[in-house]
Structure formats: C-alpha cells, structure tokens
Amino acid sequence: MRLFLSSQDLGNYADVAAKLAGKNKKALYIKNAQDDLPPEERNFSTPEKKKMFEAAGFIFEEIDLRDYFGKTEKLAKKLSEAGSFWSAGGNVFVLRRAFAASGLDKILLDMLKKDEILYGGWSAGSMIMTPDLKGADWDETDRPDIIPKGYKESKIIWEGLALVPFYIVPHIGNEMFGDRPKGMVNYYETNNLPYYALKDGQVVVVDGDKTEFLK
C-alpha cells in the first residue's frame, strides 16, 4: 500500500510523490470535496494544479466522481489505467459522500491492498484515509450535513477509509484556517487519539509497512 498524505498540494516533496507512483505516471485528480461550491470557485485552480503535476513528471487528468455515481465498474476501469489517484481538499464529508456514491471507497481499498495504485491527497483528501471523520467537524468549515446538487439524500458518513491508524490535522500555522487546526488538535489530544499535525509543505508517506513523516 502506498499513500501520500499532505497538508497542501504535493508539499515540499513532489519528487517523492513521483517516485512513489512508479513507472505509470498517469495521475487521476478529483475536486469533489468542493462540490458544494459554485462551479467558478470550484474549478478555478485546476490549471494551476495541472502545471504542478506535470512539473513533477505526471500525466494529469481531472475526473469528476459525480460522472460515476452508481457506475462503479466504469470507475474501476478508469482507475486501472492510472498509476496514481489524487484528491484535493475541501469538505471532507462531501468527499466521503462522493467516495461512497461512486464506489471509489471499495475500489481504492482493493487496489491499495494489492498495491496496484498510489493514493495521494491533501487536507480533506488526506483526512479521508483516517479511521473516522470525528474532529473534522470542529467548526462550521466542514459541515457534515451538506448535500451538494446531484447527490442523493443520505445519512452522514462518519467512517473514514481507515487505511491508517492515525488522524491528520492539516494547515498548522496557516492563519487562513483560523483556529480550526488547533481545535482539531485539542479534540484528538482530549480523546487520546494519535495524530500528525502537518504544516503546509509537510507530508506523511506510507509505503508498505513503513510510515514516514516528511518535515
């Protein structure tokens, strides 16, 4: 299993991400954690991210999980062509809904356990790999009850994919996120839960049975 869990983008370790992906440089990228935003706000940074991935040696393709809701086999075929799959940040509860509605949660679990693909993500894209999403709802930033257009009404999914036994707190020290990172840290410490607090630029890498915190 290979995971690249970042606070923001590829952090300071684009070279590590490229090496971890292996020979297949096809990188699928999603922004479904931002499906609750207006399209112009959701999509404005995609050209910048494309340049970032291509500079690291990847072949970039953005897909939209909403195109695969209820079409798990079609999505599995798409992922089978890629060497890595990446998720940008946003609302982790919206992202979790998208994973479930498309069947990506099940596809990724199978492919990662067989070491057929690298999963990378930042912010919400990292947090979704943890045991659960409790603590992410510390303030109004990540409301768990948001259901974007095109999503079916369903209960809140609190379970993460649980591919790591720890939690991720992104954006430590980034004033744009206010007290949210500190609030999440307080939640995990109060409940005696293991976590990594990441500044933008820092990354947690999982490669097989090895976990490394890249500062």
mmCIF file of C-alpha atoms in Angstrom:
data_model
loop_
_atom_site.group_PDB
_atom_site.id
_atom_site.type_symbol
_atom_site.label_atom_id
_atom_site.label_comp_id
_atom_site.label_asym_id
_atom_site.label_seq_id
_atom_site.Cartn_x
_atom_site.Cartn_y
_atom_site.Cartn_z
ATOM 1 C CA MET A 1 0.000 0.000 0.000
ATOM 2 C CA ARG A 2 1.267 3.449 -0.960
ATOM 3 C CA LEU A 3 -0.177 6.697 0.405
ATOM 4 C CA PHE A 4 0.975 10.311 0.064
ATOM 5 C CA LEU A 5 -0.904 12.352 2.676
ATOM 6 C CA SER A 6 -0.176 16.062 2.511
ATOM 7 C CA SER A 7 -1.359 19.268 4.115
ATOM 8 C CA GLN A 8 -1.376 21.157 0.809
ATOM 9 C CA ASP A 9 -0.686 20.065 -2.775
ATOM 10 C CA LEU A 10 2.452 17.938 -3.192
ATOM 11 C CA GLY A 11 4.046 19.750 -0.276
ATOM 12 C CA ASN A 12 7.807 20.088 -0.478
ATOM 13 C CA TYR A 13 8.121 16.553 -1.836
ATOM 14 C CA ALA A 14 6.944 16.408 -5.452
ATOM 15 C CA ASP A 15 9.954 14.197 -6.218
ATOM 16 C CA VAL A 16 8.887 11.727 -3.534
ATOM 17 C CA ALA A 17 5.359 11.621 -4.958
ATOM 18 C CA ALA A 18 6.667 10.912 -8.453
ATOM 19 C CA LYS A 19 8.984 8.164 -7.244
ATOM 20 C CA LEU A 20 6.242 6.581 -5.125
ATOM 21 C CA ALA A 21 3.895 6.464 -8.125
ATOM 22 C CA GLY A 22 6.316 4.273 -10.053
ATOM 23 C CA LYS A 23 6.540 3.917 -13.834
ATOM 24 C CA ASN A 24 2.893 4.642 -14.587
ATOM 25 C CA LYS A 25 2.739 8.457 -14.475
ATOM 26 C CA LYS A 26 -0.981 8.738 -15.304
ATOM 27 C CA ALA A 27 -2.437 10.753 -12.403
ATOM 28 C CA LEU A 28 -6.202 10.990 -11.943
ATOM 29 C CA TYR A 29 -7.270 14.058 -9.956
ATOM 30 C CA ILE A 30 -10.587 14.964 -8.311
ATOM 31 C CA LYS A 31 -12.010 18.089 -6.688
ATOM 32 C CA ASN A 32 -15.209 16.528 -5.353
ATOM 33 C CA ALA A 33 -14.526 17.793 -1.831
ATOM 34 C CA GLN A 34 -15.516 21.172 -3.287
ATOM 35 C CA ASP A 35 -18.783 20.129 -4.938
ATOM 36 C CA ASP A 36 -20.692 22.391 -2.550
ATOM 37 C CA LEU A 37 -19.033 25.463 -4.109
ATOM 38 C CA PRO A 38 -20.176 27.412 -7.198
ATOM 39 C CA PRO A 39 -18.526 25.952 -10.342
ATOM 40 C CA GLU A 40 -16.368 29.007 -10.996
ATOM 41 C CA GLU A 41 -14.977 28.831 -7.462
ATOM 42 C CA ARG A 42 -14.633 25.043 -7.508
ATOM 43 C CA ASN A 43 -12.736 24.888 -10.792
ATOM 44 C CA PHE A 44 -10.555 27.992 -10.863
ATOM 45 C CA SER A 45 -7.372 26.331 -9.538
ATOM 46 C CA THR A 46 -7.379 23.295 -11.843
ATOM 47 C CA PRO A 47 -4.980 24.799 -14.448
ATOM 48 C CA GLU A 48 -2.522 25.573 -11.633
ATOM 49 C CA LYS A 49 -2.728 22.018 -10.289
ATOM 50 C CA LYS A 50 -2.250 20.609 -13.791
ATOM 51 C CA LYS A 51 1.000 22.567 -14.101
ATOM 52 C CA MET A 52 2.097 21.339 -10.664
ATOM 53 C CA PHE A 53 1.585 17.672 -11.539
ATOM 54 C CA GLU A 54 3.145 17.983 -14.971
ATOM 55 C CA ALA A 55 6.192 19.726 -13.481
ATOM 56 C CA ALA A 56 6.628 16.662 -11.263
ATOM 57 C CA GLY A 57 6.531 14.352 -14.288
ATOM 58 C CA PHE A 58 2.899 13.207 -14.101
ATOM 59 C CA ILE A 59 0.377 12.913 -16.926
ATOM 60 C CA PHE A 60 -2.553 14.815 -15.458
ATOM 61 C CA GLU A 61 -6.257 14.089 -15.943
ATOM 62 C CA GLU A 62 -9.085 15.517 -13.887
ATOM 63 C CA ILE A 63 -12.199 13.413 -13.463
ATOM 64 C CA ASP A 64 -15.460 14.121 -11.628
ATOM 65 C CA LEU A 65 -16.809 11.389 -9.372
ATOM 66 C CA ARG A 66 -20.340 12.664 -10.000
ATOM 67 C CA ASP A 67 -19.998 11.200 -13.508
ATOM 68 C CA TYR A 68 -19.521 7.788 -11.879
ATOM 69 C CA PHE A 69 -22.275 7.790 -9.257
ATOM 70 C CA GLY A 70 -23.831 4.331 -9.493
ATOM 71 C CA LYS A 71 -21.232 3.319 -12.120
ATOM 72 C CA THR A 72 -18.626 1.533 -10.042
ATOM 73 C CA GLU A 73 -17.434 -0.817 -12.790
ATOM 74 C CA LYS A 74 -16.830 2.104 -15.140
ATOM 75 C CA LEU A 75 -14.834 3.906 -12.449
ATOM 76 C CA ALA A 76 -12.808 0.780 -11.662
ATOM 77 C CA LYS A 77 -11.841 0.500 -15.332
ATOM 78 C CA LYS A 78 -10.757 4.146 -15.320
ATOM 79 C CA LEU A 79 -8.583 3.662 -12.245
ATOM 80 C CA SER A 80 -6.990 0.548 -13.708
ATOM 81 C CA GLU A 81 -5.337 2.776 -16.332
ATOM 82 C CA ALA A 82 -3.703 5.084 -13.767
ATOM 83 C CA GLY A 83 -0.630 4.860 -11.583
ATOM 84 C CA SER A 84 -1.949 7.294 -9.002
ATOM 85 C CA PHE A 85 -5.192 8.860 -7.806
ATOM 86 C CA TRP A 86 -5.292 12.292 -6.122
ATOM 87 C CA SER A 87 -7.872 14.224 -4.143
ATOM 88 C CA ALA A 88 -7.768 17.944 -3.428
ATOM 89 C CA GLY A 89 -9.053 19.445 -0.195
ATOM 90 C CA GLY A 90 -12.401 20.936 0.710
ATOM 91 C CA ASN A 91 -15.238 19.498 2.768
ATOM 92 C CA VAL A 92 -14.218 16.003 3.883
ATOM 93 C CA PHE A 93 -17.835 14.947 4.485
ATOM 94 C CA VAL A 94 -18.821 15.878 0.912
ATOM 95 C CA LEU A 95 -15.763 13.974 -0.298
ATOM 96 C CA ARG A 96 -16.752 10.922 1.724
ATOM 97 C CA ARG A 97 -20.246 11.015 0.199
ATOM 98 C CA ALA A 98 -18.699 11.119 -3.281
ATOM 99 C CA PHE A 99 -16.425 8.166 -2.484
ATOM 100 C CA ALA A 100 -19.442 6.130 -1.378
ATOM 101 C CA ALA A 101 -21.811 7.131 -4.193
ATOM 102 C CA SER A 102 -19.254 6.242 -6.875
ATOM 103 C CA GLY A 103 -17.963 3.115 -5.161
ATOM 104 C CA LEU A 104 -14.478 4.638 -5.037
ATOM 105 C CA ASP A 105 -14.123 3.697 -1.371
ATOM 106 C CA LYS A 106 -14.387 -0.007 -2.220
ATOM 107 C CA ILE A 107 -12.299 0.260 -5.406
ATOM 108 C CA LEU A 108 -9.442 2.035 -3.637
ATOM 109 C CA LEU A 109 -9.420 -0.356 -0.686
ATOM 110 C CA ASP A 110 -8.996 -3.277 -3.073
ATOM 111 C CA MET A 111 -6.411 -1.636 -5.333
ATOM 112 C CA LEU A 112 -4.338 -0.247 -2.467
ATOM 113 C CA LYS A 113 -4.231 -3.549 -0.638
ATOM 114 C CA LYS A 114 -2.974 -5.162 -3.877
ATOM 115 C CA ASP A 115 -0.505 -2.260 -4.335
ATOM 116 C CA GLU A 116 -1.948 -1.508 -7.773
ATOM 117 C CA ILE A 117 -2.103 2.276 -7.337
ATOM 118 C CA LEU A 118 -0.781 5.178 -5.266
ATOM 119 C CA TYR A 119 -3.325 7.290 -3.412
ATOM 120 C CA GLY A 120 -2.403 10.884 -2.739
ATOM 121 C CA GLY A 121 -4.367 13.734 -1.271
ATOM 122 C CA TRP A 122 -4.142 16.907 0.720
ATOM 123 C CA SER A 123 -6.222 18.409 3.505
ATOM 124 C CA ALA A 124 -9.623 16.653 3.233
ATOM 125 C CA GLY A 125 -8.019 14.295 0.714
ATOM 126 C CA SER A 126 -5.642 13.142 3.448
ATOM 127 C CA MET A 127 -8.165 13.138 6.279
ATOM 128 C CA ILE A 128 -10.451 10.694 4.470
ATOM 129 C CA MET A 129 -7.862 7.920 4.846
ATOM 130 C CA THR A 130 -8.071 8.037 8.668
ATOM 131 C CA PRO A 131 -10.213 5.858 10.985
ATOM 132 C CA ASP A 132 -13.121 8.321 11.125
ATOM 133 C CA LEU A 133 -14.023 11.940 10.462
ATOM 134 C CA LYS A 134 -14.779 12.983 14.030
ATOM 135 C CA GLY A 135 -12.918 16.126 14.932
ATOM 136 C CA ALA A 136 -13.157 17.386 11.354
ATOM 137 C CA ASP A 137 -16.491 18.960 12.275
ATOM 138 C CA TRP A 138 -14.830 21.101 14.942
ATOM 139 C CA ASP A 139 -16.298 24.281 13.444
ATOM 140 C CA GLU A 140 -18.601 25.318 10.592
ATOM 141 C CA THR A 141 -15.886 24.907 7.939
ATOM 142 C CA ASP A 142 -16.607 21.230 7.297
ATOM 143 C CA ARG A 143 -20.321 20.897 7.950
ATOM 144 C CA PRO A 144 -21.198 17.193 7.810
ATOM 145 C CA ASP A 145 -24.802 17.764 6.718
ATOM 146 C CA ILE A 146 -24.075 19.470 3.385
ATOM 147 C CA ILE A 147 -25.554 17.633 0.387
ATOM 148 C CA PRO A 148 -24.457 19.230 -2.914
ATOM 149 C CA LYS A 149 -26.606 19.269 -6.042
ATOM 150 C CA GLY A 150 -26.525 15.886 -7.765
ATOM 151 C CA TYR A 151 -26.061 13.972 -4.507
ATOM 152 C CA LYS A 152 -28.836 11.836 -3.068
ATOM 153 C CA GLU A 153 -30.075 12.459 0.444
ATOM 154 C CA SER A 154 -28.266 10.079 2.758
ATOM 155 C CA LYS A 155 -27.047 9.823 6.296
ATOM 156 C CA ILE A 156 -23.758 11.394 7.322
ATOM 157 C CA ILE A 157 -20.828 9.015 6.855
ATOM 158 C CA TRP A 158 -18.516 9.339 9.836
ATOM 159 C CA GLU A 159 -16.264 6.406 8.931
ATOM 160 C CA GLY A 160 -13.020 7.143 7.122
ATOM 161 C CA LEU A 161 -11.391 4.553 4.895
ATOM 162 C CA ALA A 162 -9.275 3.548 7.909
ATOM 163 C CA LEU A 163 -6.161 2.779 5.887
ATOM 164 C CA VAL A 164 -4.009 4.417 8.548
ATOM 165 C CA PRO A 165 -4.348 4.109 12.353
ATOM 166 C CA PHE A 166 -3.854 7.825 12.969
ATOM 167 C CA TYR A 167 -5.504 11.161 12.185
ATOM 168 C CA ILE A 168 -4.316 14.078 10.043
ATOM 169 C CA VAL A 169 -4.543 17.741 11.051
ATOM 170 C CA PRO A 170 -3.638 19.889 8.021
ATOM 171 C CA HIS A 171 -2.681 23.558 7.739
ATOM 172 C CA ILE A 172 -0.972 24.008 11.105
ATOM 173 C CA GLY A 173 0.159 27.627 11.362
ATOM 174 C CA ASN A 174 -1.816 28.774 8.318
ATOM 175 C CA GLU A 175 -3.765 31.808 9.517
ATOM 176 C CA MET A 176 -6.284 31.442 6.685
ATOM 177 C CA PHE A 177 -7.785 28.474 8.571
ATOM 178 C CA GLY A 178 -8.176 30.360 11.848
ATOM 179 C CA ASP A 179 -8.466 28.244 14.989
ATOM 180 C CA ARG A 180 -9.595 25.128 13.152
ATOM 181 C CA PRO A 181 -6.246 23.249 13.173
ATOM 182 C CA LYS A 182 -5.784 23.981 16.886
ATOM 183 C CA GLY A 183 -9.342 22.866 17.584
ATOM 184 C CA MET A 184 -8.763 19.568 15.824
ATOM 185 C CA VAL A 185 -5.509 19.018 17.731
ATOM 186 C CA ASN A 186 -7.330 19.677 21.005
ATOM 187 C CA TYR A 187 -10.026 17.169 20.048
ATOM 188 C CA TYR A 188 -7.527 14.391 19.293
ATOM 189 C CA GLU A 189 -5.451 15.095 22.389
ATOM 190 C CA THR A 190 -8.510 15.230 24.646
ATOM 191 C CA ASN A 191 -9.624 11.872 23.304
ATOM 192 C CA ASN A 192 -6.117 10.340 23.390
ATOM 193 C CA LEU A 193 -6.080 9.713 19.648
ATOM 194 C CA PRO A 194 -2.838 9.516 17.623
ATOM 195 C CA TYR A 195 -2.403 12.219 15.002
ATOM 196 C CA TYR A 196 0.047 14.011 12.735
ATOM 197 C CA ALA A 197 -0.161 17.817 12.740
ATOM 198 C CA LEU A 198 1.047 18.996 9.334
ATOM 199 C CA LYS A 199 2.227 22.411 8.284
ATOM 200 C CA ASP A 200 1.730 23.211 4.605
ATOM 201 C CA GLY A 201 4.687 21.578 2.867
ATOM 202 C CA GLN A 202 4.792 18.580 5.195
ATOM 203 C CA VAL A 203 3.715 15.084 4.192
ATOM 204 C CA VAL A 204 3.067 11.664 5.724
ATOM 205 C CA VAL A 205 4.120 8.848 3.385
ATOM 206 C CA VAL A 206 3.045 5.234 3.790
ATOM 207 C CA ASP A 207 4.990 2.696 1.727
ATOM 208 C CA GLY A 208 4.140 -0.866 2.628
ATOM 209 C CA ASP A 209 4.646 -1.279 6.369
ATOM 210 C CA LYS A 210 6.729 1.902 6.626
ATOM 211 C CA THR A 211 5.257 5.268 7.679
ATOM 212 C CA GLU A 212 7.427 8.380 7.391
ATOM 213 C CA PHE A 213 6.745 11.986 8.432
ATOM 214 C CA LEU A 214 8.476 14.287 5.942
ATOM 215 C CA LYS A 215 9.087 17.628 7.619
#
